[in-house]
Amino acid sequence: MGISLSPAALSASSSAVSAAVSSVIRRVAARRAAAAGVAAALLLAAGCGGGGSQGEPGAPALDIGHPSAPNSLDPAKINPAFNWYVNLAYDPLIYRAPDGELVGRLAESWRYVGEGNTAFEITLRPGVLFSDGSPLSAEVLRDNIAYFQSAAGPAAAYLAPVETVEVVDERTVRLGLSEPSPLLPTIFTQDYLAGDLISGPGLADPAGLATATAGAGPYVLDPAQSVANDHYTYVPNPNYWDRASVRYGRVTIKVLPNPNSALAALRTGQVDVIQGDYTTASAAESAGLRVTYTPQVFQGLALADRGGELVPALGDVRVRQALNHAVDRQRITEALFGRYGTATEQIVLPGTSGYVETTRYPYDPDRARALLAEAGYADGFTMKVLTTSFANTHLVPQALAADLEQVGVTLELVNQAEATNYLTDMASRAYPAYGIGYGTQPVHLMGPGLFLPSAAQFNPFGSADPELEALYQQAAALDDASRAEVDQAIISRLVEQAWFLPVVFVPVFFFANDDVAGIEPTNHEPIPNPVHWRPAA
Amino acid sequence: MLRLVLRRLALSVPLVGVITLLTFLLQSVAPGDTARTLLGVNYTPAAHEELRHELGLDRPVLVQYGDWLTGALRGDLGTSPITGLDVGAEIGNRLAVTLSLIVAATVVAALAGIALGVLSAVRQGWLGRAVDVLSLAGLGLPNFWLGLVLVSLFAVALPLLPATGYVPFTDSPGGWARSLVLPVATLTVAAAAVIAAQTRDAMLAALRQDFVDTFRANGASNRSVVVRHALRNAAIPVVTVVGLVFVSLVSGTVLVEAVFAMPGLGGLAIQAATQHDLPMLQGVALTFTLIVVVVNLLVDLTYGWLDPKVRVR
């Protein structure tokens, strides 16, 4: 362990101490000299150029700030919060455009075979090479699916129904599913990463995928210009199949954990784009930066103990409905998030599949009291609620607690600062309700993670509703057009049964300077893909 | 002196063992585990158990610790199961950042703190009180806030210095110095205040001793009395507090590294703890412990240099 600096430093410190004391005694002249020395040092430092990453000569460069370093660069293991780190180097099979349209990338075409969404066929784009020069083929796609399933990362759950992978010809693969899965095209987009194909040599060395890239995307990680957990530099992939679409000679993602520091880095030109948050949105606008945002994460409460194991009152649907009536969503939204928030009683966004236009729970404390009395809880009750200050998820539960107190329901809020501890406590079945912040997804994809009995994390009591499950199964076998109606029935059922107490959709923010265009978050693509950003005209 | 060094080194061996064992045990009983971090939120209990088994997390904690210790004694700190990075290499990459910050901040704080403390003790009166007030103000300023203010002033309003980032010395000595100015200034204020307060007390005590009057009666200059005799006499508690400041800066850099987006050990420790990255956390804990051991040893050696009686003991 090289700590050789310390003795030298201490030795230097000793002599420096004597020098400093002498300067005190020499009074004014020495103070002036010291001040001049500091000023000279600062000027010298200010005058020296900092180091920087080198890009392709003449080509524009893009610098992006991200709040965290990725847990891995392996698309089969990376947390989806870090998608930008793989978006640049891995083209997906299918691209989801900001308007929601699915566009072929590595896949030339795709389709469900027959009825019931239990067989799916993908035909690959011809002539595609990975950044390491190896070719894309049906065998590589087959091996990728096996790897994603075994890698135990976030995409594995979405690919669990894939039972067989048959290579039909050199560009075509057919997937056999153990149960209907209607959203495979979505799962193979950049959002869910399962379509971010890894090269054959990359698959042969899975350990190396954590720190290097082996994709068929427009860029490739340059390890010589990258420092893990600090900055990641990508340069154009010489083998990219669509070279004309590559706009930058270098793209660097810098890790900027503090939102205020990230904003300062953007204002001083160290970066061109950052993922912001609502605490700095007004400051960003005041500084003349471009601020774009779209609602994405619903916050509120999950009334998890729907069987009344810990708090019998929650086992009565009238009580859960009463809680939904007791909260003034619009007031809380405006107070906490101003114009950036969107009040909601549903877990899906307006304009997306499943959204129900009618409002079931207008703010009505009298109706809430009446329902509580009807259920035998006219005097109210008390329950423990788990919250977390991670991503400020605790703010909405704190705000709605005052509203619930007005109808006699007291919340004992227990906060866990760390997300990991919060998730562990949530799954422990020790809390009848918990504060939730959940990035909304298509209804079918939210089932296994959020509201089906198998959702170990977010449905800790394993709440089951046969009607809900029947609707879910029915939707799974339908095509997109027919499924929308059943998705609405699922959301209606969740709202009616009041399994959740959603309050607000919190947006994701992006701040940018005027040098970059194309950052357009939408309901369909809340996290814009940097691959499609471009230099402003 | 050699015996002193050997005795201190011998005592530090159990210290390193206890710290690493405690870190391992505490992280093992903390909620969550590596498998959950890897699986994300959409996992099944069966998949979780399978991955725990695969990672060896279902073995007794002491067996896991024994494995880690065996590797560490061979110089192999393992590989992060979360990031796939070699722990030793990753710590080596970040050590220079953290040591640059701590050493520079300690040197600047010692220079400023001792100068202010001596000035306060020698001059007293309004100047002494002003130094006291400045010292208290320095102690009261939160590092985190101060860092953001300095960025606003010297990076945004007056674009003299970079708002964030670290430039390795080998890439650009000038860039390295520029990247350190604001974070070091942030760390220095409170540290200098502590050293100034300690120096002032120790100097006042030294200046009240009889030998000072004797030197003055013999015609020694004020400078000679203060620097050669009183300061040397007061140096041991000052050196102690400088050592403590160095050690406290090891943890103090955590927030400052975050504010200035510097890839140091503090950020690595937080990341490893929140992700249940046990090998990485163990590596960081071991490094921090070794830094503390080395600094304490250097402080002891300095005592010996300042006071011959210590060498004899």
Short mmCIF file of N, CA and C in Angstrom, two decimals, chain B residues 100-197:
data_model
loop_
_atom_site.label_atom_id
_atom_site.label_comp_id
_atom_site.label_asym_id
_atom_site.label_seq_id
_atom_site.Cartn_x
_atom_site.Cartn_y
_atom_site.Cartn_z
N SER B 100 -4.01 13.48 -1.78
CA SER B 100 -3.72 14.85 -2.25
C SER B 100 -4.54 15.84 -1.43
N LEU B 101 -5.81 15.51 -1.27
CA LEU B 101 -6.70 16.40 -0.53
C LEU B 101 -6.27 16.52 0.94
N ILE B 102 -6.06 15.38 1.57
CA ILE B 102 -5.81 15.38 3.02
C ILE B 102 -4.45 16.02 3.32
N VAL B 103 -3.44 15.63 2.56
CA VAL B 103 -2.10 16.15 2.85
C VAL B 103 -2.07 17.66 2.60
N ALA B 104 -2.62 18.08 1.47
CA ALA B 104 -2.61 19.52 1.17
C ALA B 104 -3.41 20.29 2.22
N ALA B 105 -4.57 19.75 2.59
CA ALA B 105 -5.41 20.45 3.57
C ALA B 105 -4.72 20.50 4.93
N THR B 106 -4.04 19.42 5.29
CA THR B 106 -3.35 19.41 6.59
C THR B 106 -2.20 20.41 6.60
N VAL B 107 -1.44 20.43 5.51
CA VAL B 107 -0.29 21.36 5.44
C VAL B 107 -0.78 22.81 5.52
N VAL B 108 -1.80 23.13 4.71
CA VAL B 108 -2.30 24.50 4.70
C VAL B 108 -2.92 24.85 6.06
N ALA B 109 -3.68 23.90 6.62
CA ALA B 109 -4.32 24.16 7.91
C ALA B 109 -3.28 24.33 9.01
N ALA B 110 -2.20 23.53 8.95
CA ALA B 110 -1.15 23.64 9.97
C ALA B 110 -0.46 24.99 9.85
N LEU B 111 -0.13 25.37 8.63
CA LEU B 111 0.52 26.68 8.44
C LEU B 111 -0.36 27.81 8.95
N ALA B 112 -1.60 27.81 8.50
CA ALA B 112 -2.50 28.91 8.88
C ALA B 112 -2.84 28.84 10.36
N GLY B 113 -3.14 27.63 10.85
CA GLY B 113 -3.58 27.48 12.24
C GLY B 113 -2.49 27.85 13.23
N ILE B 114 -1.26 27.39 12.96
CA ILE B 114 -0.16 27.69 13.89
C ILE B 114 0.15 29.19 13.84
N ALA B 115 0.15 29.75 12.64
CA ALA B 115 0.42 31.19 12.53
C ALA B 115 -0.62 32.00 13.29
N LEU B 116 -1.88 31.65 13.09
CA LEU B 116 -2.95 32.38 13.78
C LEU B 116 -2.88 32.18 15.30
N GLY B 117 -2.59 30.94 15.70
CA GLY B 117 -2.52 30.64 17.13
C GLY B 117 -1.39 31.39 17.81
N VAL B 118 -0.23 31.41 17.15
CA VAL B 118 0.91 32.13 17.73
C VAL B 118 0.61 33.63 17.78
N LEU B 119 0.06 34.12 16.69
CA LEU B 119 -0.30 35.54 16.64
C LEU B 119 -1.26 35.90 17.77
N SER B 120 -2.24 35.08 17.96
CA SER B 120 -3.24 35.33 19.00
C SER B 120 -2.60 35.32 20.38
N ALA B 121 -1.69 34.35 20.62
CA ALA B 121 -1.06 34.25 21.94
C ALA B 121 -0.08 35.38 22.19
N VAL B 122 0.66 35.77 21.15
CA VAL B 122 1.69 36.80 21.33
C VAL B 122 1.07 38.18 21.43
N ARG B 123 0.12 38.47 20.54
CA ARG B 123 -0.44 39.82 20.49
C ARG B 123 -1.57 40.01 21.49
N GLN B 124 -2.37 39.00 21.70
CA GLN B 124 -3.57 39.08 22.56
C GLN B 124 -4.36 40.34 22.18
N GLY B 125 -5.00 41.00 23.14
CA GLY B 125 -5.74 42.23 22.85
C GLY B 125 -6.79 42.00 21.77
N TRP B 126 -7.09 43.05 20.98
CA TRP B 126 -8.17 42.93 19.97
C TRP B 126 -7.78 41.95 18.87
N LEU B 127 -6.49 41.92 18.55
CA LEU B 127 -6.07 41.00 17.50
C LEU B 127 -6.26 39.55 17.94
N GLY B 128 -5.91 39.31 19.20
CA GLY B 128 -6.10 37.96 19.73
C GLY B 128 -7.58 37.57 19.72
N ARG B 129 -8.41 38.53 20.12
CA ARG B 129 -9.85 38.22 20.14
C ARG B 129 -10.38 38.00 18.73
N ALA B 130 -9.87 38.79 17.78
CA ALA B 130 -10.31 38.62 16.39
C ALA B 130 -9.94 37.22 15.88
N VAL B 131 -8.74 36.78 16.26
CA VAL B 131 -8.32 35.43 15.84
C VAL B 131 -9.24 34.39 16.48
N ASP B 132 -9.59 34.63 17.76
CA ASP B 132 -10.49 33.68 18.43
C ASP B 132 -11.84 33.61 17.70
N VAL B 133 -12.37 34.77 17.35
CA VAL B 133 -13.68 34.80 16.67
C VAL B 133 -13.58 34.10 15.32
N LEU B 134 -12.50 34.38 14.60
CA LEU B 134 -12.33 33.73 13.30
C LEU B 134 -12.23 32.22 13.44
N SER B 135 -11.53 31.80 14.50
CA SER B 135 -11.38 30.36 14.73
C SER B 135 -12.74 29.72 15.01
N LEU B 136 -13.53 30.39 15.86
CA LEU B 136 -14.85 29.84 16.17
C LEU B 136 -15.72 29.80 14.92
N ALA B 137 -15.65 30.86 14.13
CA ALA B 137 -16.44 30.90 12.89
C ALA B 137 -16.02 29.76 11.96
N GLY B 138 -14.71 29.52 11.90
CA GLY B 138 -14.22 28.43 11.06
C GLY B 138 -14.74 27.09 11.50
N LEU B 139 -14.83 26.91 12.82
CA LEU B 139 -15.34 25.63 13.33
C LEU B 139 -16.83 25.47 13.03
N GLY B 140 -17.55 26.60 13.02
CA GLY B 140 -19.00 26.53 12.86
C GLY B 140 -19.46 26.36 11.43
N LEU B 141 -18.60 26.65 10.45
CA LEU B 141 -19.04 26.58 9.05
C LEU B 141 -19.10 25.13 8.57
N PRO B 142 -20.25 24.70 8.10
CA PRO B 142 -20.31 23.33 7.56
C PRO B 142 -19.50 23.24 6.26
N ASN B 143 -18.67 22.22 6.16
CA ASN B 143 -17.84 22.03 4.96
C ASN B 143 -18.66 22.01 3.69
N PHE B 144 -19.76 21.29 3.78
CA PHE B 144 -20.61 21.08 2.63
C PHE B 144 -21.09 22.43 2.06
N TRP B 145 -21.59 23.25 2.96
CA TRP B 145 -22.11 24.56 2.57
C TRP B 145 -20.97 25.44 2.05
N LEU B 146 -19.88 25.44 2.78
CA LEU B 146 -18.75 26.28 2.40
C LEU B 146 -18.26 25.92 0.99
N GLY B 147 -18.20 24.64 0.71
CA GLY B 147 -17.76 24.19 -0.61
C GLY B 147 -18.66 24.74 -1.72
N LEU B 148 -19.96 24.66 -1.49
CA LEU B 148 -20.90 25.16 -2.51
C LEU B 148 -20.76 26.67 -2.68
N VAL B 149 -20.53 27.38 -1.57
CA VAL B 149 -20.35 28.84 -1.67
C VAL B 149 -19.09 29.17 -2.46
N LEU B 150 -18.01 28.45 -2.16
CA LEU B 150 -16.76 28.71 -2.87
C LEU B 150 -16.91 28.42 -4.37
N VAL B 151 -17.65 27.36 -4.70
CA VAL B 151 -17.89 27.06 -6.12
C VAL B 151 -18.67 28.20 -6.77
N SER B 152 -19.71 28.68 -6.06
CA SER B 152 -20.51 29.77 -6.62
C SER B 152 -19.65 31.01 -6.86
N LEU B 153 -18.73 31.27 -5.92
CA LEU B 153 -17.92 32.49 -6.03
C LEU B 153 -16.80 32.36 -7.05
N PHE B 154 -16.02 31.29 -6.91
CA PHE B 154 -14.77 31.22 -7.67
C PHE B 154 -14.84 30.33 -8.93
N ALA B 155 -15.98 29.70 -9.16
CA ALA B 155 -16.12 28.93 -10.40
C ALA B 155 -17.23 29.49 -11.28
N VAL B 156 -18.33 29.91 -10.63
CA VAL B 156 -19.47 30.40 -11.42
C VAL B 156 -19.39 31.92 -11.60
N ALA B 157 -19.38 32.67 -10.46
CA ALA B 157 -19.38 34.13 -10.57
C ALA B 157 -18.05 34.65 -11.14
N LEU B 158 -16.96 34.18 -10.57
CA LEU B 158 -15.63 34.54 -11.08
C LEU B 158 -15.01 33.26 -11.62
N PRO B 159 -15.07 33.06 -12.91
CA PRO B 159 -14.63 31.76 -13.45
C PRO B 159 -13.11 31.58 -13.42
N LEU B 160 -12.58 31.46 -12.21
CA LEU B 160 -11.13 31.30 -12.05
C LEU B 160 -10.72 29.84 -11.92
N LEU B 161 -11.58 29.06 -11.31
CA LEU B 161 -11.21 27.68 -10.96
C LEU B 161 -12.31 26.72 -11.40
N PRO B 162 -11.98 25.44 -11.59
CA PRO B 162 -13.01 24.49 -12.02
C PRO B 162 -14.03 24.22 -10.91
N ALA B 163 -15.29 24.07 -11.32
CA ALA B 163 -16.35 23.83 -10.33
C ALA B 163 -16.24 22.43 -9.75
N THR B 164 -15.86 21.48 -10.55
CA THR B 164 -15.81 20.08 -10.11
C THR B 164 -14.63 19.40 -10.77
N GLY B 165 -14.35 18.19 -10.28
CA GLY B 165 -13.39 17.33 -10.97
C GLY B 165 -12.00 17.32 -10.36
N TYR B 166 -11.25 16.32 -10.75
CA TYR B 166 -9.88 16.14 -10.27
C TYR B 166 -9.00 15.81 -11.47
N VAL B 167 -7.86 16.45 -11.53
CA VAL B 167 -6.90 16.18 -12.61
C VAL B 167 -5.66 15.53 -11.99
N PRO B 168 -5.29 14.33 -12.41
CA PRO B 168 -4.09 13.70 -11.85
C PRO B 168 -2.85 14.55 -12.07
N PHE B 169 -1.95 14.53 -11.10
CA PHE B 169 -0.70 15.30 -11.19
C PHE B 169 0.07 14.92 -12.44
N THR B 170 0.05 13.62 -12.76
CA THR B 170 0.83 13.16 -13.91
C THR B 170 0.26 13.66 -15.23
N ASP B 171 -1.05 13.96 -15.26
CA ASP B 171 -1.65 14.51 -16.49
C ASP B 171 -1.28 15.97 -16.68
N SER B 172 -1.34 16.72 -15.59
CA SER B 172 -1.08 18.16 -15.68
C SER B 172 -0.87 18.71 -14.27
N PRO B 173 0.36 19.03 -13.90
CA PRO B 173 0.59 19.58 -12.56
C PRO B 173 -0.23 20.84 -12.30
N GLY B 174 -0.36 21.68 -13.30
CA GLY B 174 -1.14 22.90 -13.13
C GLY B 174 -2.61 22.58 -12.93
N GLY B 175 -3.11 21.65 -13.75
CA GLY B 175 -4.50 21.24 -13.61
C GLY B 175 -4.77 20.60 -12.27
N TRP B 176 -3.80 19.82 -11.81
CA TRP B 176 -3.91 19.17 -10.49
C TRP B 176 -4.04 20.24 -9.40
N ALA B 177 -3.19 21.27 -9.48
CA ALA B 177 -3.23 22.33 -8.46
C ALA B 177 -4.55 23.07 -8.52
N ARG B 178 -5.01 23.37 -9.73
CA ARG B 178 -6.28 24.09 -9.87
C ARG B 178 -7.43 23.28 -9.30
N SER B 179 -7.41 21.98 -9.58
CA SER B 179 -8.54 21.15 -9.12
C SER B 179 -8.56 21.01 -7.61
N LEU B 180 -7.41 21.29 -6.96
CA LEU B 180 -7.35 21.11 -5.50
C LEU B 180 -7.66 22.39 -4.71
N VAL B 181 -7.56 23.54 -5.37
CA VAL B 181 -7.64 24.79 -4.61
C VAL B 181 -8.94 24.89 -3.82
N LEU B 182 -10.08 24.75 -4.48
CA LEU B 182 -11.35 24.94 -3.78
C LEU B 182 -11.63 23.84 -2.75
N PRO B 183 -11.45 22.56 -3.08
CA PRO B 183 -11.70 21.54 -2.05
C PRO B 183 -10.76 21.66 -0.85
N VAL B 184 -9.50 21.99 -1.11
CA VAL B 184 -8.57 22.14 0.01
C VAL B 184 -8.96 23.35 0.86
N ALA B 185 -9.35 24.44 0.22
CA ALA B 185 -9.80 25.61 0.98
C ALA B 185 -11.02 25.24 1.83
N THR B 186 -11.90 24.45 1.28
CA THR B 186 -13.09 24.03 2.01
C THR B 186 -12.72 23.24 3.26
N LEU B 187 -11.78 22.32 3.10
CA LEU B 187 -11.39 21.47 4.23
C LEU B 187 -10.55 22.22 5.25
N THR B 188 -9.84 23.23 4.76
CA THR B 188 -8.84 23.89 5.61
C THR B 188 -9.46 24.76 6.70
N VAL B 189 -10.58 25.38 6.41
CA VAL B 189 -11.11 26.40 7.33
C VAL B 189 -11.32 25.84 8.73
N ALA B 190 -12.08 24.76 8.85
CA ALA B 190 -12.36 24.20 10.18
C ALA B 190 -11.09 23.62 10.80
N ALA B 191 -10.28 22.95 9.95
CA ALA B 191 -9.05 22.34 10.48
C ALA B 191 -8.10 23.40 11.02
N ALA B 192 -7.96 24.50 10.31
CA ALA B 192 -7.08 25.57 10.76
C ALA B 192 -7.60 26.17 12.06
N ALA B 193 -8.92 26.26 12.19
CA ALA B 193 -9.52 26.81 13.41
C ALA B 193 -9.16 25.96 14.62
N VAL B 194 -9.25 24.63 14.44
CA VAL B 194 -8.92 23.72 15.56
C VAL B 194 -7.45 23.87 15.93
N ILE B 195 -6.59 23.90 14.93
CA ILE B 195 -5.14 24.00 15.21
C ILE B 195 -4.82 25.36 15.84
N ALA B 196 -5.46 26.41 15.36
CA ALA B 196 -5.21 27.75 15.91
C ALA B 196 -5.58 27.79 17.39
N ALA B 197 -6.73 27.23 17.73
CA ALA B 197 -7.18 27.27 19.12
C ALA B 197 -6.20 26.50 20.01
#
